[in-house]
């Protein structure tokens, strides 16, 4: 069981908006930046969001994120079939002195 | 263009040792922390170990502490992971990642990933 809790799966129809939550605690999400990653099967994971809400160059603005207290949220608007992937949140944990990933959320585009 | 090329993955018996390497190019290697992240079959991503930009500070997950050692050679732009006392549960694809900051305890994100190298621990 991961320290960072994500829903195992979410789904959306093409064109809809979907959100993925990431719940942590005071020793991780509340006190450190959160990043988000997209992992398509057979490929290397890709950084989608860093420093809670910033997009690397090349990441479309359909992807957004926010953080409040011990929770963070990834939003994907205008969902496309190519967005079907696993999504992971990540952050540092002071108590464990370790970087943590959430358990991952599989996005299914209906 | 940032490139991270992992090598060294193999089939190894339980209790054995293996050293993974990651050759980096396209960025100033000695200015960034680096990490290893793995994914076991059917499982999610798991951070394994991180090292700061000058190699002086390292961190490791509890699951590998005392068995795995991360190191780097900034003159060769290469990151290493020495894996000893390997167990079946270490079977995974191991990814080399570039961190966005100089310190390994930064949560700023891992912005570039290699394609991964497969380690299989089995008798």
mmCIF file of C-alpha atoms in Angstrom:
data_model
loop_
_atom_site.group_PDB
_atom_site.id
_atom_site.type_symbol
_atom_site.label_atom_id
_atom_site.label_comp_id
_atom_site.label_asym_id
_atom_site.label_seq_id
_atom_site.Cartn_x
_atom_site.Cartn_y
_atom_site.Cartn_z
ATOM 1 C CA UNK A 1 0.000 0.000 0.000
ATOM 2 C CA UNK A 2 1.460 3.319 -1.128
ATOM 3 C CA UNK A 3 1.973 6.256 1.244
ATOM 4 C CA UNK A 4 0.566 8.456 -1.534
ATOM 5 C CA UNK A 5 -2.952 7.332 -2.338
ATOM 6 C CA UNK A 6 -4.362 7.486 -5.858
ATOM 7 C CA UNK A 7 -7.555 5.935 -7.256
ATOM 8 C CA UNK A 8 -6.678 2.766 -9.184
ATOM 9 C CA UNK A 9 -8.661 3.860 -12.213
ATOM 10 C CA UNK A 10 -10.610 6.704 -13.772
ATOM 11 C CA UNK A 11 -12.464 6.923 -17.065
ATOM 12 C CA UNK A 12 -13.804 9.573 -19.388
ATOM 13 C CA UNK A 13 -15.284 9.912 -22.833
ATOM 14 C CA UNK A 14 -13.269 11.707 -25.515
ATOM 15 C CA UNK A 15 -13.470 15.457 -25.069
ATOM 16 C CA UNK A 16 -14.446 15.309 -21.404
ATOM 17 C CA UNK A 17 -12.425 16.432 -18.423
ATOM 18 C CA UNK A 18 -11.057 13.998 -15.859
ATOM 19 C CA UNK A 19 -9.205 14.459 -12.588
ATOM 20 C CA UNK A 20 -6.796 12.223 -10.696
ATOM 21 C CA UNK A 21 -6.276 12.737 -6.978
ATOM 22 C CA UNK A 22 -3.181 12.137 -4.876
ATOM 23 C CA UNK A 23 -3.536 12.087 -1.101
ATOM 24 C CA UNK A 24 -0.575 12.234 1.250
ATOM 25 C CA UNK A 25 0.355 13.695 4.602
ATOM 26 C CA UNK A 26 2.210 16.453 6.378
ATOM 27 C CA UNK A 27 5.592 14.845 5.801
ATOM 28 C CA UNK A 28 5.258 14.675 2.036
ATOM 29 C CA UNK A 29 2.571 16.410 -0.062
ATOM 30 C CA UNK A 30 1.948 19.212 2.433
ATOM 31 C CA UNK A 31 5.592 20.257 2.623
ATOM 32 C CA UNK A 32 7.114 19.405 -0.756
ATOM 33 C CA UNK A 33 6.478 20.020 -4.429
ATOM 34 C CA UNK A 34 4.387 17.410 -6.217
ATOM 35 C CA UNK A 35 5.166 16.158 -9.718
ATOM 36 C CA UNK A 36 3.031 14.101 -12.097
ATOM 37 C CA UNK A 37 4.084 11.467 -14.646
ATOM 38 C CA UNK A 38 2.419 9.780 -17.606
ATOM 39 C CA UNK A 39 3.417 6.201 -18.383
ATOM 40 C CA UNK A 40 2.293 4.558 -21.597
ATOM 41 C CA UNK A 41 2.938 0.815 -21.953
ATOM 42 C CA UNK A 42 6.325 -0.006 -23.410
ATOM 43 C CA UNK A 43 7.658 3.527 -23.135
ATOM 44 C CA UNK A 44 9.614 5.557 -20.614
ATOM 45 C CA UNK A 45 7.548 7.574 -18.137
ATOM 46 C CA UNK A 46 7.176 11.255 -19.001
ATOM 47 C CA UNK A 47 7.131 14.248 -16.660
ATOM 48 C CA UNK A 48 3.825 16.088 -17.079
ATOM 49 C CA UNK A 49 3.855 18.515 -14.156
ATOM 50 C CA UNK A 50 6.576 19.702 -11.790
ATOM 51 C CA UNK A 51 6.570 22.042 -8.773
ATOM 52 C CA UNK A 52 2.843 21.382 -8.146
ATOM 53 C CA UNK A 53 1.446 23.116 -11.208
ATOM 54 C CA UNK A 54 4.132 23.865 -13.813
ATOM 55 C CA UNK A 55 4.289 22.217 -17.225
ATOM 56 C CA UNK A 56 7.572 21.335 -18.949
ATOM 57 C CA UNK A 57 7.943 22.651 -22.465
ATOM 58 C CA UNK A 58 6.031 20.530 -24.943
ATOM 59 C CA UNK A 59 3.300 19.456 -22.528
ATOM 60 C CA UNK A 60 -0.054 20.777 -23.773
ATOM 61 C CA UNK A 61 -2.113 23.047 -21.535
ATOM 62 C CA UNK A 62 -4.832 20.370 -21.477
ATOM 63 C CA UNK A 63 -2.823 19.033 -18.543
ATOM 64 C CA UNK A 64 -3.047 21.045 -15.336
ATOM 65 C CA UNK A 65 -2.516 20.408 -11.636
ATOM 66 C CA UNK A 66 -3.010 21.932 -8.234
ATOM 67 C CA UNK A 67 -2.202 21.254 -4.602
ATOM 68 C CA UNK A 68 -3.981 22.063 -1.386
ATOM 69 C CA UNK A 69 -2.774 20.871 1.994
ATOM 70 C CA UNK A 70 -2.094 17.148 1.900
ATOM 71 C CA UNK A 71 -3.768 16.551 -1.469
ATOM 72 C CA UNK A 72 -2.863 17.191 -5.077
ATOM 73 C CA UNK A 73 -4.920 16.869 -8.235
ATOM 74 C CA UNK A 74 -4.076 16.331 -11.895
ATOM 75 C CA UNK A 75 -6.627 17.505 -14.428
ATOM 76 C CA UNK A 76 -6.838 16.485 -18.063
ATOM 77 C CA UNK A 77 -9.272 18.407 -20.242
ATOM 78 C CA UNK A 78 -10.362 17.440 -23.737
ATOM 79 C CA UNK A 79 -9.384 13.811 -23.073
ATOM 80 C CA UNK A 80 -8.067 11.972 -26.145
ATOM 81 C CA UNK A 81 -7.603 8.278 -26.848
ATOM 82 C CA UNK A 82 -3.850 8.895 -26.818
ATOM 83 C CA UNK A 83 -4.119 9.904 -23.160
ATOM 84 C CA UNK A 84 -4.841 6.318 -22.117
ATOM 85 C CA UNK A 85 -2.002 5.590 -19.737
ATOM 86 C CA UNK A 86 -1.061 5.231 -16.105
ATOM 87 C CA UNK A 87 -0.597 8.472 -14.181
ATOM 88 C CA UNK A 88 1.585 8.780 -11.080
ATOM 89 C CA UNK A 89 2.087 11.530 -8.552
ATOM 90 C CA UNK A 90 5.401 11.875 -6.780
ATOM 91 C CA UNK A 91 7.011 13.848 -3.993
ATOM 92 C CA UNK A 92 9.694 13.713 -1.298
ATOM 93 C CA UNK A 93 8.910 12.431 2.185
ATOM 94 C CA UNK A 94 10.800 13.895 5.139
ATOM 95 C CA UNK A 95 10.065 11.051 7.528
ATOM 96 C CA UNK A 96 11.243 8.343 5.143
ATOM 97 C CA UNK A 97 14.014 10.417 3.500
ATOM 98 C CA UNK A 98 12.782 8.969 0.237
ATOM 99 C CA UNK A 99 11.047 9.996 -2.944
ATOM 100 C CA UNK A 100 7.592 8.471 -3.184
ATOM 101 C CA UNK A 101 5.333 7.621 -6.083
ATOM 102 C CA UNK A 102 1.627 7.131 -5.720
ATOM 103 C CA UNK A 103 0.239 3.723 -6.616
ATOM 104 C CA UNK A 104 -0.744 4.950 -10.067
ATOM 105 C CA UNK A 105 -4.077 5.597 -11.772
ATOM 106 C CA UNK A 106 -5.075 3.990 -15.048
ATOM 107 C CA UNK A 107 -6.996 6.319 -17.337
ATOM 108 C CA UNK A 108 -9.423 4.627 -19.696
ATOM 109 C CA UNK A 109 -10.902 6.650 -22.540
ATOM 110 C CA UNK A 110 -14.346 5.267 -23.236
ATOM 111 C CA UNK B 1 18.973 16.510 -26.736
ATOM 112 C CA UNK B 2 19.077 14.771 -23.356
ATOM 113 C CA UNK B 3 19.806 11.073 -23.617
ATOM 114 C CA UNK B 4 20.035 8.471 -20.854
ATOM 115 C CA UNK B 5 21.201 5.027 -21.926
ATOM 116 C CA UNK B 6 20.949 2.240 -19.356
ATOM 117 C CA UNK B 7 22.835 -1.030 -19.609
ATOM 118 C CA UNK B 8 23.720 -4.017 -17.463
ATOM 119 C CA UNK B 9 20.339 -5.658 -17.021
ATOM 120 C CA UNK B 10 20.390 -9.437 -17.102
ATOM 121 C CA UNK B 11 19.044 -12.699 -15.719
ATOM 122 C CA UNK B 12 20.709 -13.354 -12.370
ATOM 123 C CA UNK B 13 20.246 -15.954 -9.643
ATOM 124 C CA UNK B 14 18.958 -14.984 -6.183
ATOM 125 C CA UNK B 15 21.803 -13.823 -3.975
ATOM 126 C CA UNK B 16 23.821 -12.639 -6.957
ATOM 127 C CA UNK B 17 25.162 -9.198 -7.873
ATOM 128 C CA UNK B 18 24.729 -6.931 -10.854
ATOM 129 C CA UNK B 19 25.871 -3.421 -11.759
ATOM 130 C CA UNK B 20 23.709 -1.166 -13.865
ATOM 131 C CA UNK B 21 25.152 1.787 -15.767
ATOM 132 C CA UNK B 22 23.528 4.865 -17.260
ATOM 133 C CA UNK B 23 25.446 6.963 -19.783
ATOM 134 C CA UNK B 24 24.146 10.526 -19.924
ATOM 135 C CA UNK B 25 24.506 13.108 -22.671
ATOM 136 C CA UNK B 26 22.948 16.354 -23.809
ATOM 137 C CA UNK B 27 23.166 18.203 -20.481
ATOM 138 C CA UNK B 28 25.723 19.230 -17.859
ATOM 139 C CA UNK B 29 25.780 15.954 -15.939
ATOM 140 C CA UNK B 30 27.590 17.263 -12.853
ATOM 141 C CA UNK B 31 24.936 19.933 -12.277
ATOM 142 C CA UNK B 32 22.013 17.633 -11.552
ATOM 143 C CA UNK B 33 21.005 14.947 -9.112
ATOM 144 C CA UNK B 34 20.188 11.565 -10.608
ATOM 145 C CA UNK B 35 17.957 8.690 -9.537
ATOM 146 C CA UNK B 36 17.065 5.096 -10.279
ATOM 147 C CA UNK B 37 13.386 4.155 -10.481
ATOM 148 C CA UNK B 38 12.055 0.648 -11.094
ATOM 149 C CA UNK B 39 8.838 -1.006 -12.175
ATOM 150 C CA UNK B 40 8.196 -4.626 -11.275
ATOM 151 C CA UNK B 41 5.942 -6.669 -13.574
ATOM 152 C CA UNK B 42 2.340 -5.572 -13.144
ATOM 153 C CA UNK B 43 3.265 -3.010 -10.484
ATOM 154 C CA UNK B 44 3.663 0.747 -10.289
ATOM 155 C CA UNK B 45 6.739 2.945 -10.249
ATOM 156 C CA UNK B 46 9.068 2.641 -7.260
ATOM 157 C CA UNK B 47 11.895 5.075 -6.537
ATOM 158 C CA UNK B 48 15.024 3.083 -5.680
ATOM 159 C CA UNK B 49 17.861 5.474 -4.968
ATOM 160 C CA UNK B 50 19.053 9.038 -5.573
ATOM 161 C CA UNK B 51 22.395 10.846 -5.583
ATOM 162 C CA UNK B 52 23.161 14.554 -5.516
ATOM 163 C CA UNK B 53 25.096 16.325 -8.245
ATOM 164 C CA UNK B 54 28.579 15.866 -6.788
ATOM 165 C CA UNK B 55 27.976 12.345 -5.517
ATOM 166 C CA UNK B 56 28.445 13.298 -1.885
ATOM 167 C CA UNK B 57 24.931 12.524 -0.654
ATOM 168 C CA UNK B 58 22.822 9.480 -1.447
ATOM 169 C CA UNK B 59 19.418 8.187 -0.422
ATOM 170 C CA UNK B 60 17.840 4.763 -0.864
ATOM 171 C CA UNK B 61 14.446 3.176 -0.396
ATOM 172 C CA UNK B 62 14.115 0.935 2.647
ATOM 173 C CA UNK B 63 13.488 -2.031 0.325
ATOM 174 C CA UNK B 64 17.050 -1.847 -1.032
ATOM 175 C CA UNK B 65 18.964 -0.186 1.806
ATOM 176 C CA UNK B 66 22.128 -2.108 2.629
ATOM 177 C CA UNK B 67 21.970 -4.093 -0.632
ATOM 178 C CA UNK B 68 22.045 -1.476 -3.412
ATOM 179 C CA UNK B 69 24.579 1.339 -3.807
ATOM 180 C CA UNK B 70 24.160 4.302 -6.121
ATOM 181 C CA UNK B 71 27.218 6.159 -7.381
ATOM 182 C CA UNK B 72 28.308 8.406 -10.230
ATOM 183 C CA UNK B 73 31.411 9.301 -12.196
ATOM 184 C CA UNK B 74 31.027 12.899 -13.324
ATOM 185 C CA UNK B 75 34.153 12.667 -15.486
ATOM 186 C CA UNK B 76 32.482 9.888 -17.471
ATOM 187 C CA UNK B 77 28.917 11.293 -17.318
ATOM 188 C CA UNK B 78 27.806 7.942 -15.963
ATOM 189 C CA UNK B 79 25.476 6.857 -13.169
ATOM 190 C CA UNK B 80 25.728 3.422 -11.557
ATOM 191 C CA UNK B 81 23.643 1.122 -9.407
ATOM 192 C CA UNK B 82 25.482 -1.715 -7.697
ATOM 193 C CA UNK B 83 22.941 -4.358 -6.716
ATOM 194 C CA UNK B 84 24.007 -7.086 -4.262
ATOM 195 C CA UNK B 85 22.107 -9.872 -2.507
ATOM 196 C CA UNK B 86 19.478 -9.768 -5.213
ATOM 197 C CA UNK B 87 16.034 -11.188 -4.503
ATOM 198 C CA UNK B 88 13.180 -12.315 -6.705
ATOM 199 C CA UNK B 89 11.256 -9.192 -5.726
ATOM 200 C CA UNK B 90 13.998 -7.041 -7.295
ATOM 201 C CA UNK B 91 12.873 -8.260 -10.723
ATOM 202 C CA UNK B 92 11.912 -5.102 -12.605
ATOM 203 C CA UNK B 93 12.683 -2.672 -15.374
ATOM 204 C CA UNK B 94 15.166 -0.169 -13.955
ATOM 205 C CA UNK B 95 15.018 3.410 -15.230
ATOM 206 C CA UNK B 96 17.739 6.027 -14.923
ATOM 207 C CA UNK B 97 16.292 9.497 -14.369
ATOM 208 C CA UNK B 98 17.645 13.033 -14.387
ATOM 209 C CA UNK B 99 16.396 15.202 -11.554
ATOM 210 C CA UNK B 100 15.550 18.886 -12.019
ATOM 211 C CA UNK B 101 17.770 20.043 -9.188
ATOM 212 C CA UNK B 102 21.216 19.497 -7.722
ATOM 213 C CA UNK B 103 20.081 17.765 -4.546
ATOM 214 C CA UNK B 104 18.693 14.251 -4.457
ATOM 215 C CA UNK B 105 16.094 15.166 -1.826
ATOM 216 C CA UNK B 106 14.415 17.630 -4.131
ATOM 217 C CA UNK B 107 10.817 16.927 -5.028
ATOM 218 C CA UNK B 108 10.981 19.121 -8.101
ATOM 219 C CA UNK B 109 10.567 16.187 -10.454
ATOM 220 C CA UNK B 110 12.429 13.757 -12.632
ATOM 221 C CA UNK B 111 12.386 15.422 -16.051
ATOM 222 C CA UNK B 112 14.159 12.902 -18.270
ATOM 223 C CA UNK B 113 14.021 9.107 -18.225
ATOM 224 C CA UNK B 114 15.967 6.407 -20.011
ATOM 225 C CA UNK B 115 14.243 3.551 -21.801
ATOM 226 C CA UNK B 116 15.030 1.143 -18.983
ATOM 227 C CA UNK B 117 16.972 -2.076 -18.540
ATOM 228 C CA UNK B 118 15.402 -5.354 -17.402
ATOM 229 C CA UNK B 119 16.717 -7.183 -14.356
ATOM 230 C CA UNK B 120 15.335 -10.659 -13.777
ATOM 231 C CA UNK B 121 16.196 -12.458 -10.550
ATOM 232 C CA UNK B 122 15.369 -16.129 -10.844
ATOM 233 C CA UNK B 123 16.936 -19.535 -10.375
#
